[in-house]
Tab-separated table of C-alpha atoms and ligand atoms in Angstrom:
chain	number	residue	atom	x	y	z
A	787	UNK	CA	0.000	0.000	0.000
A	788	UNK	CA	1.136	3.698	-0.274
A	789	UNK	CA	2.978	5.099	2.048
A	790	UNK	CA	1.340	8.381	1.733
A	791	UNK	CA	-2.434	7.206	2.159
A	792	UNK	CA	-3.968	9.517	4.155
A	793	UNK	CA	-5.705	8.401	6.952
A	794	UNK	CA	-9.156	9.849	5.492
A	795	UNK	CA	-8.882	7.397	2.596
A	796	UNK	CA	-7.681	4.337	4.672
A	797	UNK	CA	-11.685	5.462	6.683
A	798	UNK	CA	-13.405	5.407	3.110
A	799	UNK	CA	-11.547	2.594	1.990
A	800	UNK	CA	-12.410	0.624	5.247
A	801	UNK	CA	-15.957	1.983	5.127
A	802	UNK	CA	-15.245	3.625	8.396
A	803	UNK	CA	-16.548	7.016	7.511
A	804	UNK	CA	-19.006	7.422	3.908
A	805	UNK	CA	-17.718	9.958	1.120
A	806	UNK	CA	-20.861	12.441	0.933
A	807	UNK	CA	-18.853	14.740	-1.534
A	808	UNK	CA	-18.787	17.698	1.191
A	809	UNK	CA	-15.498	18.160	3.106
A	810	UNK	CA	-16.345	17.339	6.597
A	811	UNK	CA	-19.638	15.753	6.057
A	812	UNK	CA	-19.445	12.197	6.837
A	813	UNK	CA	-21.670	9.452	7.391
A	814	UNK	CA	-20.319	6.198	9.876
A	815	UNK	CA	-20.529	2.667	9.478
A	816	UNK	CA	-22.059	0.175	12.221
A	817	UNK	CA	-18.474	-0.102	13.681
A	818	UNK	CA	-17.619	3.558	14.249
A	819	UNK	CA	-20.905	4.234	15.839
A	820	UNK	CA	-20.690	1.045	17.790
A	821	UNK	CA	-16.954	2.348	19.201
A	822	UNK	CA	-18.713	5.949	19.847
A	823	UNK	CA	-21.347	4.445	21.697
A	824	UNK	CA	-19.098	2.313	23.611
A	825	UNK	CA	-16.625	5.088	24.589
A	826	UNK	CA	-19.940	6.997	25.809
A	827	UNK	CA	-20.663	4.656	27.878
A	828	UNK	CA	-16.508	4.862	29.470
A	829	UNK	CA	-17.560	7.946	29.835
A	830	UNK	CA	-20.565	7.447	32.257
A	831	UNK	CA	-18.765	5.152	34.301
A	832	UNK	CA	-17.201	8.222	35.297
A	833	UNK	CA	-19.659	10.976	35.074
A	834	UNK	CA	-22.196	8.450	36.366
A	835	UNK	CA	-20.807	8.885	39.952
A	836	UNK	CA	-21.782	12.647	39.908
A	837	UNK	CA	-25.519	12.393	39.134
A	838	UNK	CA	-25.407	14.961	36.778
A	839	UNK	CA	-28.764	15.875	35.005
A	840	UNK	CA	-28.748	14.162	31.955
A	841	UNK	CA	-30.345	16.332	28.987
A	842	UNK	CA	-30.157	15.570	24.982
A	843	UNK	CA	-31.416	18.745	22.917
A	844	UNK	CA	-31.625	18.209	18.558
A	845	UNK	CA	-28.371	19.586	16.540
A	846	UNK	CA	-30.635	23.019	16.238
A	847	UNK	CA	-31.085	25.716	18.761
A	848	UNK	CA	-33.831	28.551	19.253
A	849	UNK	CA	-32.281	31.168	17.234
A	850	UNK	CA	-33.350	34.069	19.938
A	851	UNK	CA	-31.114	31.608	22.308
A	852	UNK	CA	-28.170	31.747	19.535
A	853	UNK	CA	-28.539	35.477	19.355
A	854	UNK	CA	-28.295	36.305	23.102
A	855	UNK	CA	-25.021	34.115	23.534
A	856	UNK	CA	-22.761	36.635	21.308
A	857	UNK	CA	-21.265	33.581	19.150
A	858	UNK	CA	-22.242	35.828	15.978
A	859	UNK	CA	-19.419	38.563	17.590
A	860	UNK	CA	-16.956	36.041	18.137
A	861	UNK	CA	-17.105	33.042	15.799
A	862	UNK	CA	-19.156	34.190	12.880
A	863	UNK	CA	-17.136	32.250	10.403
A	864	UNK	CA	-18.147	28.745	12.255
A	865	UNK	CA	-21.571	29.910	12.435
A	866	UNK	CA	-24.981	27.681	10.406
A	867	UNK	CA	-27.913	28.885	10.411
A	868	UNK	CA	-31.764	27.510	8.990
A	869	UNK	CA	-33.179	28.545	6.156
A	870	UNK	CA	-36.797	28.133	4.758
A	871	UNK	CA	-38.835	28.526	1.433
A	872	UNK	CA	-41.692	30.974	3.112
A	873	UNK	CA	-43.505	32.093	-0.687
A	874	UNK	CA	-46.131	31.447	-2.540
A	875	UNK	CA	-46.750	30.260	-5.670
A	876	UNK	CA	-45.616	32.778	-7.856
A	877	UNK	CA	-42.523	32.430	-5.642
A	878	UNK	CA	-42.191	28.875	-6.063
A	879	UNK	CA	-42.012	28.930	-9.945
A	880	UNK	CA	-39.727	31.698	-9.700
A	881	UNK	CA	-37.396	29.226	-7.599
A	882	UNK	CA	-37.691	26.241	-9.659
A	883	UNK	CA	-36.814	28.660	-13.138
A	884	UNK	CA	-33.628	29.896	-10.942
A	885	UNK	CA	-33.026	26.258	-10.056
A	886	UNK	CA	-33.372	25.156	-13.640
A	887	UNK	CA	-30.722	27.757	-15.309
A	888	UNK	CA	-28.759	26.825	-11.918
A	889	UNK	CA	-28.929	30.005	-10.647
A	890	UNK	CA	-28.454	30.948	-6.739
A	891	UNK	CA	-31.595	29.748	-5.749
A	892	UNK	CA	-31.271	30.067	-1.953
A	893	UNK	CA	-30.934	33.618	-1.905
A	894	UNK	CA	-34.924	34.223	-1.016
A	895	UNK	CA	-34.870	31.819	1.457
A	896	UNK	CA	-36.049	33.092	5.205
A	897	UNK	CA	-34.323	32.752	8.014
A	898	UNK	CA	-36.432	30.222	10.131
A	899	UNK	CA	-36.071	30.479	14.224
A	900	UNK	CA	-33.404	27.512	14.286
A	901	UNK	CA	-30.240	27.829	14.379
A	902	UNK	CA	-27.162	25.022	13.829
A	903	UNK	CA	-25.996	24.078	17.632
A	904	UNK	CA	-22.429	25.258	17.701
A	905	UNK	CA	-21.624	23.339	21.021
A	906	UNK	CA	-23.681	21.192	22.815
A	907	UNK	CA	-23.773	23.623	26.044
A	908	UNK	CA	-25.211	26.444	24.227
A	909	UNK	CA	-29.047	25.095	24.708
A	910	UNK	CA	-28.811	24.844	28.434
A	911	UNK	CA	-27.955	27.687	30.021
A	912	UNK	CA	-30.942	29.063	28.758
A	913	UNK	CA	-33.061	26.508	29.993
A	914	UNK	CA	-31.154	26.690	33.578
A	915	UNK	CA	-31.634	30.324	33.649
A	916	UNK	CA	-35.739	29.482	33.073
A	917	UNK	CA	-35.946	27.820	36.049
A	918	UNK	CA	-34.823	30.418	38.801
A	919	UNK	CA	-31.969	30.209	41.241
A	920	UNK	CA	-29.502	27.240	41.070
A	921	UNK	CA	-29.938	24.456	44.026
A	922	UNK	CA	-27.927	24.903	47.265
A	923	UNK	CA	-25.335	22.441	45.879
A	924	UNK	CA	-25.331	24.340	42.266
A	925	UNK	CA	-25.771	22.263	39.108
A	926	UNK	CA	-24.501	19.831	37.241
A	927	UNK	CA	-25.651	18.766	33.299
A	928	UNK	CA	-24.815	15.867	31.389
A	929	UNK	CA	-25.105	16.374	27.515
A	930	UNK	CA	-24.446	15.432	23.855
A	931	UNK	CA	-25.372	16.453	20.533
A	932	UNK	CA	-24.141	17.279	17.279
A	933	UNK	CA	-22.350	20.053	16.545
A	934	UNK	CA	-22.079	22.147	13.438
A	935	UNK	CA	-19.220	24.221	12.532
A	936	UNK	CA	-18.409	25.858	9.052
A	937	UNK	CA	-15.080	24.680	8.604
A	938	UNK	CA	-14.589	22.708	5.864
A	939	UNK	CA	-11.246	20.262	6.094
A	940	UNK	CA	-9.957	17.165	4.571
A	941	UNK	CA	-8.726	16.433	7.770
A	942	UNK	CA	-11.468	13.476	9.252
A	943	UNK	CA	-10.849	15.407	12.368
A	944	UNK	CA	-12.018	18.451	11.338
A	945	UNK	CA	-15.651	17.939	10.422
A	946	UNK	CA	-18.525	19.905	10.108
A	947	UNK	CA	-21.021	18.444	11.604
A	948	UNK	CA	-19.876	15.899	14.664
A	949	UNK	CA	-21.225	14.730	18.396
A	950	UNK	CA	-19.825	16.340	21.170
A	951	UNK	CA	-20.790	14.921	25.114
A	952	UNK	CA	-20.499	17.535	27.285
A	953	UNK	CA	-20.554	17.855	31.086
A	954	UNK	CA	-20.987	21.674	32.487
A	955	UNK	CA	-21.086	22.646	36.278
A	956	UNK	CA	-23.084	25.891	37.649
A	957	UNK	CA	-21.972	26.947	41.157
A	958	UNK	CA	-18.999	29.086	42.796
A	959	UNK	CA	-15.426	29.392	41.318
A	960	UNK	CA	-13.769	26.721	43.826
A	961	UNK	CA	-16.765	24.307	42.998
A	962	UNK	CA	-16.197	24.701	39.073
A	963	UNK	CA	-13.043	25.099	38.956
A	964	UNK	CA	-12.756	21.511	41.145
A	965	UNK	CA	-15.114	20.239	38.474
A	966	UNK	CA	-12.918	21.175	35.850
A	967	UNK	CA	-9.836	19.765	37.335
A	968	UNK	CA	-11.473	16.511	38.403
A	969	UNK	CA	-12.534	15.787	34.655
A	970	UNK	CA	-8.428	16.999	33.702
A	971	UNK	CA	-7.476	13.935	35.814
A	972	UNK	CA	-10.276	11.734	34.465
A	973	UNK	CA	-10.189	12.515	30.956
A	974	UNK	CA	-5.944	11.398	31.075
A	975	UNK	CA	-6.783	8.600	33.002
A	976	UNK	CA	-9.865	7.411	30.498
A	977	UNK	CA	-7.293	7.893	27.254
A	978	UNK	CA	-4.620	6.012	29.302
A	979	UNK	CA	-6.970	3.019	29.574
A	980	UNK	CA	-7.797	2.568	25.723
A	981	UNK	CA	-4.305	3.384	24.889
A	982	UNK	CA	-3.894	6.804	23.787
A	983	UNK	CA	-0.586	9.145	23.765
A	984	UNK	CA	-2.103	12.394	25.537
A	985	UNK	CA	-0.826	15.791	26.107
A	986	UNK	CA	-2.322	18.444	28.474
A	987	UNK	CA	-1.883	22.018	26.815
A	988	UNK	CA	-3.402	25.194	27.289
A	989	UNK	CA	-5.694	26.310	24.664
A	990	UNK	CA	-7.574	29.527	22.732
A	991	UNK	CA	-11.130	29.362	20.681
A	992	UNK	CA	-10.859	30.879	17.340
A	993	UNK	CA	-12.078	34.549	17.953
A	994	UNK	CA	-12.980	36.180	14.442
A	995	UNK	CA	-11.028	39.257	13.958
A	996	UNK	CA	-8.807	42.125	15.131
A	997	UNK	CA	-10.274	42.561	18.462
A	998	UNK	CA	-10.882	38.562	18.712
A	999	UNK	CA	-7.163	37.986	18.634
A	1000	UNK	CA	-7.127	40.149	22.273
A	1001	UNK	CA	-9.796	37.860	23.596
A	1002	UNK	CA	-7.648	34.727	22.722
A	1003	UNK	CA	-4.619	35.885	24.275
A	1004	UNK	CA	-6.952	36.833	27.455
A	1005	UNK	CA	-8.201	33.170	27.399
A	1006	UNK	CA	-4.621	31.761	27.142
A	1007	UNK	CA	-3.057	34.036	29.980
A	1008	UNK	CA	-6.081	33.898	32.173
A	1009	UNK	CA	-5.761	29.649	31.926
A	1010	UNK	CA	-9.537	29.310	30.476
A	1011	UNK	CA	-9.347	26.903	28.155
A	1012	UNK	CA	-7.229	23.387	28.571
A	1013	UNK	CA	-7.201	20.917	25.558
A	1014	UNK	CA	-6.347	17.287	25.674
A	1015	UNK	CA	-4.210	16.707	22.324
A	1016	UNK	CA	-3.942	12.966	21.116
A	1017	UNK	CA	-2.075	12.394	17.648
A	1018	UNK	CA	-4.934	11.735	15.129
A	1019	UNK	CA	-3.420	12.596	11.703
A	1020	UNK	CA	0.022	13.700	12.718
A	1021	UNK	CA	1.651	12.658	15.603
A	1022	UNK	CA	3.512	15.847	15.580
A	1023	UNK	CA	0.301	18.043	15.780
A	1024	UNK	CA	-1.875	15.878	17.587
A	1025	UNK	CA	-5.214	17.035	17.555
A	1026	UNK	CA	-7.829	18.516	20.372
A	1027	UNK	CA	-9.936	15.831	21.937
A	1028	UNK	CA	-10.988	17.161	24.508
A	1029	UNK	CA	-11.525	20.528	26.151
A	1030	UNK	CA	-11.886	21.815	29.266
A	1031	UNK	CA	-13.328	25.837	29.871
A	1032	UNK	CA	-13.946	27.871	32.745
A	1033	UNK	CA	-16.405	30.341	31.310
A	1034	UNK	CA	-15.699	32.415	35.072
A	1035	UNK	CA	-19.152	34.620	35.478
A	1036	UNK	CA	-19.453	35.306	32.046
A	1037	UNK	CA	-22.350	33.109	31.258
A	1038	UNK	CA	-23.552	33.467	34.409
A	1039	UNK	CA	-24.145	37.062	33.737
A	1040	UNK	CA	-25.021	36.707	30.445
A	1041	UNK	CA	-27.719	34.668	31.205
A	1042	UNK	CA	-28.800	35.372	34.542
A	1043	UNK	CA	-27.841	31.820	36.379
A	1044	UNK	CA	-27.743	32.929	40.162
A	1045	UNK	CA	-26.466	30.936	43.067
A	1046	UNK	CA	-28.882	30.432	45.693
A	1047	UNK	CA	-27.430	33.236	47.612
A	1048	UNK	CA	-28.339	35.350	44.190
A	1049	UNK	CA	-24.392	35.741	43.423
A	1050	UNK	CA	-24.093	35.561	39.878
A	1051	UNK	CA	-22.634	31.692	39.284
A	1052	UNK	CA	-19.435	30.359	37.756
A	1053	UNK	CA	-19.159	27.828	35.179
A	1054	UNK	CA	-17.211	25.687	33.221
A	1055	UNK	CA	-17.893	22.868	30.769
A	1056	UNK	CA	-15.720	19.783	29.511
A	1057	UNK	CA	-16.324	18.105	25.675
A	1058	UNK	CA	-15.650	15.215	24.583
A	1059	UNK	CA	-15.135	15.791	20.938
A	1060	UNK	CA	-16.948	11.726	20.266
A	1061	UNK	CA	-15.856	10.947	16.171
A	1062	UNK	CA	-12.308	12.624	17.189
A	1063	UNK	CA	-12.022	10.237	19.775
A	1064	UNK	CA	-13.464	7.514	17.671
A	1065	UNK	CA	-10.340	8.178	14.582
A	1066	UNK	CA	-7.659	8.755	17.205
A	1067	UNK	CA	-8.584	4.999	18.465
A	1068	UNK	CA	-8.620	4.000	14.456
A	1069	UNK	CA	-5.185	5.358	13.914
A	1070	UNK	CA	-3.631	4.263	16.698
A	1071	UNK	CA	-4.949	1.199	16.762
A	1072	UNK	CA	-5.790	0.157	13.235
A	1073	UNK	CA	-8.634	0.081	10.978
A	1074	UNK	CA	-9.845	-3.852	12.185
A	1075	UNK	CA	-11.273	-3.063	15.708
A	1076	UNK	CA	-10.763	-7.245	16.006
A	1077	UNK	CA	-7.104	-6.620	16.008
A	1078	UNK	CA	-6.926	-4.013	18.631
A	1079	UNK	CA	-4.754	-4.888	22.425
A	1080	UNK	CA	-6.847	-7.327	24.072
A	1081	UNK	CA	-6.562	-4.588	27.337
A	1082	UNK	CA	-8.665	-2.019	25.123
A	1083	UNK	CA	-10.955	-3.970	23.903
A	1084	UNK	CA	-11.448	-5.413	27.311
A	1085	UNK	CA	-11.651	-1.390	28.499
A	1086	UNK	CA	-14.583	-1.333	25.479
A	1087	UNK	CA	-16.543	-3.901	26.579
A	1088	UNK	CA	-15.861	-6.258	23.210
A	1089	UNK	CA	-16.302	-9.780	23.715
A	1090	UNK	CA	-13.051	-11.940	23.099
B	1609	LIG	P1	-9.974	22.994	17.541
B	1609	LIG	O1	-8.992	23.891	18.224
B	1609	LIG	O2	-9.371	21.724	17.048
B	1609	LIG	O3	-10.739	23.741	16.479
B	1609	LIG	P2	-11.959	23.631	19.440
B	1609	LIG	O4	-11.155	24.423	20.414
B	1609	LIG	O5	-12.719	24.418	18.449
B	1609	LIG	O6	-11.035	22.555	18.665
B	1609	LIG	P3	-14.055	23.131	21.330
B	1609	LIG	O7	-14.769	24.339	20.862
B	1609	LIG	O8	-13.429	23.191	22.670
B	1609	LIG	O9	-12.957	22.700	20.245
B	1609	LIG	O10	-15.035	21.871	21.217
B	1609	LIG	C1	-15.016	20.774	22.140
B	1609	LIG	C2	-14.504	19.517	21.493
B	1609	LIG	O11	-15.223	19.242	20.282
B	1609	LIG	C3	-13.045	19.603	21.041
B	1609	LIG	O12	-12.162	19.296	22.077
B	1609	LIG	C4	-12.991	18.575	19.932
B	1609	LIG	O13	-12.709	17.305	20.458
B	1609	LIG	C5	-14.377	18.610	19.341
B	1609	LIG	N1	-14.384	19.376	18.069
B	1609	LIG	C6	-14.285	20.708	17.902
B	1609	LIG	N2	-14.346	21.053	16.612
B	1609	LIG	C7	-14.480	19.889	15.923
B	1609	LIG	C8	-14.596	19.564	14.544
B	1609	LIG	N3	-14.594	20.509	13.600
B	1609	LIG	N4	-14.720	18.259	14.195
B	1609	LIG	C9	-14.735	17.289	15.129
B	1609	LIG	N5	-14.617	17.533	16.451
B	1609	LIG	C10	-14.501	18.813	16.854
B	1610	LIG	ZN1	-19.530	23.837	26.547
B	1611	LIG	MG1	-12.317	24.952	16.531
């Protein structure tokens, strides 16, 4: 075989991930899902202990929710958003003569009140806020759901639309900030058991523009953001699989998540990032999930 294969085309070949024709839009065999679904469930042997609040929202949002977060003044480029054919008839024929000529015939569509989820938190705090102050012992959420993102890549780990679980604590700094260390240990510890090379490095999120490249080096000197690295495609610049933010009272302001006390809470979230998971198992391991170390598979739950 050649060399130079890229992993992405050892996926297709294997029928791993299915060719769509868009960069970053994948669909997964039986296999892939089956090792997602299994890693999940690594996953709540851990996060089972906490009794989080489990909660699964659909990969759109309420676009009034979407607006009031601010991701359109920071990460506009990553942004999707729903659009719907709201005319009439005389509309409709004008569409299908556009469509015929293959003219650009999405420009009259209306925006519709859904927005693409950009990360799985973004529903909840929302729906937290909605409910009035947090509990005495502040809150804890367990979540997944796809993700989309406008970046287009032929890297497999840079996809478009992809899961991420998600576990995000609501209380005071020292209880978040706990939270977020706890899942720092667990998440090196979880990677250790299926056989992963890991590195622990502080991180930024991609903040569009002049003025976003002062909030990134904010989040980097202010130790906001931590990313778990594990080599996917390149063992040289292994790739985020994990992420770990302390959000301090931003969100808490933002959306009006009180403590019982009525002090403004802290949070911070952790992601899994699921398929990047999934393809840093599949090149470390190899594309025949049969011929992975008996210790992961054990770790997975695969019968020998
Ligand atoms: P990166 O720096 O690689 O773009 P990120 O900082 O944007 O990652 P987060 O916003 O922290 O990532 O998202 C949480 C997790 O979701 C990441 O740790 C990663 O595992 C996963 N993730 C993010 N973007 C993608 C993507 N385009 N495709 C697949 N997984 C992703
Ligand atoms: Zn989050
Ligand atoms: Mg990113």
């Amino acid at each position: 075989m050649d060399m130079q294969t890229s992993l992405l085309d050892r996926l297709f070949d294997s029928g791993l991930l299915i060719d769509t024709g868009v960069e970053g839009l994948y669909g997964r065999s039986g296999a892939f899902e089956d090792v997602i679904a299994r890693f999940e469930r690594l996953i709540d042997a851990y996060g089972g202990r906490d009794g989080a609040e489990a909660m699964r929202f659909p990969p759109g949002m309420n676009r009034a929710h979407f607006e009031t977060s601010g991701y359109m003044k920071s990460f506009p480029q990553l942004a999707g958003t729903v659009h719907s054919f709201c005319g009439g008839d005389a509309d409709h024929m004008n569409l299908l003569q556009c469509m015929e000529v293959n003219g650009d015939w999405t420009k009259d569509q209306k925006a519709t009140d859904i927005v693409l989820t950009p990360a799985a938190c973004y529903p909840l705090y929302p729906t937290i806020a909605k409910r009035g102050r947090l509990p005495a012992k502040g809150g804890l959420y367990d979540l997944q759901s796809y993700c989309f993102r406008h970046e287009p890549s032929n890297d497999p780990a840079r996809q478009q639309l992809f899961r991420m679980r998600e576990y995000v604590c609501m209380g005071t700094q020292e209880h978040v900030t706990e939270f977020r260390q706890t899942w720092m240990d667990r998440g090196l510890e979880m990677m250790a058991k299926v056989g992963l090379d890991v590195t622990m490095d502080v991180a930024n999120d991609p903040f569009f523009g002049r003025a976003g490249r002062m909030m990134a080096n904010n989040q980097r000197d202010q130790n906001l953001k931590f990313e778990l690295l594990i080599p996917v495609t390149s063992a040289a610049k292994p790739t985020a699989c994990m992420s770990f933010n302390y959000h301090q009272d931003a969100f808490g302001a933002k959306w009006g998540l009180n403590l019982e006390n009525g002090d403004v809470a802290h949070t911070a979230c952790v992601g899994f990032g699921l398929e990047r998971i999934a393809l840093a198992l599949f090149a470390r391991h190899g594309m025949d999930i049969a011929t992975w170390p008996a210790d992961v598979r054990k770790v997975l739950g695969y019968q020998d």
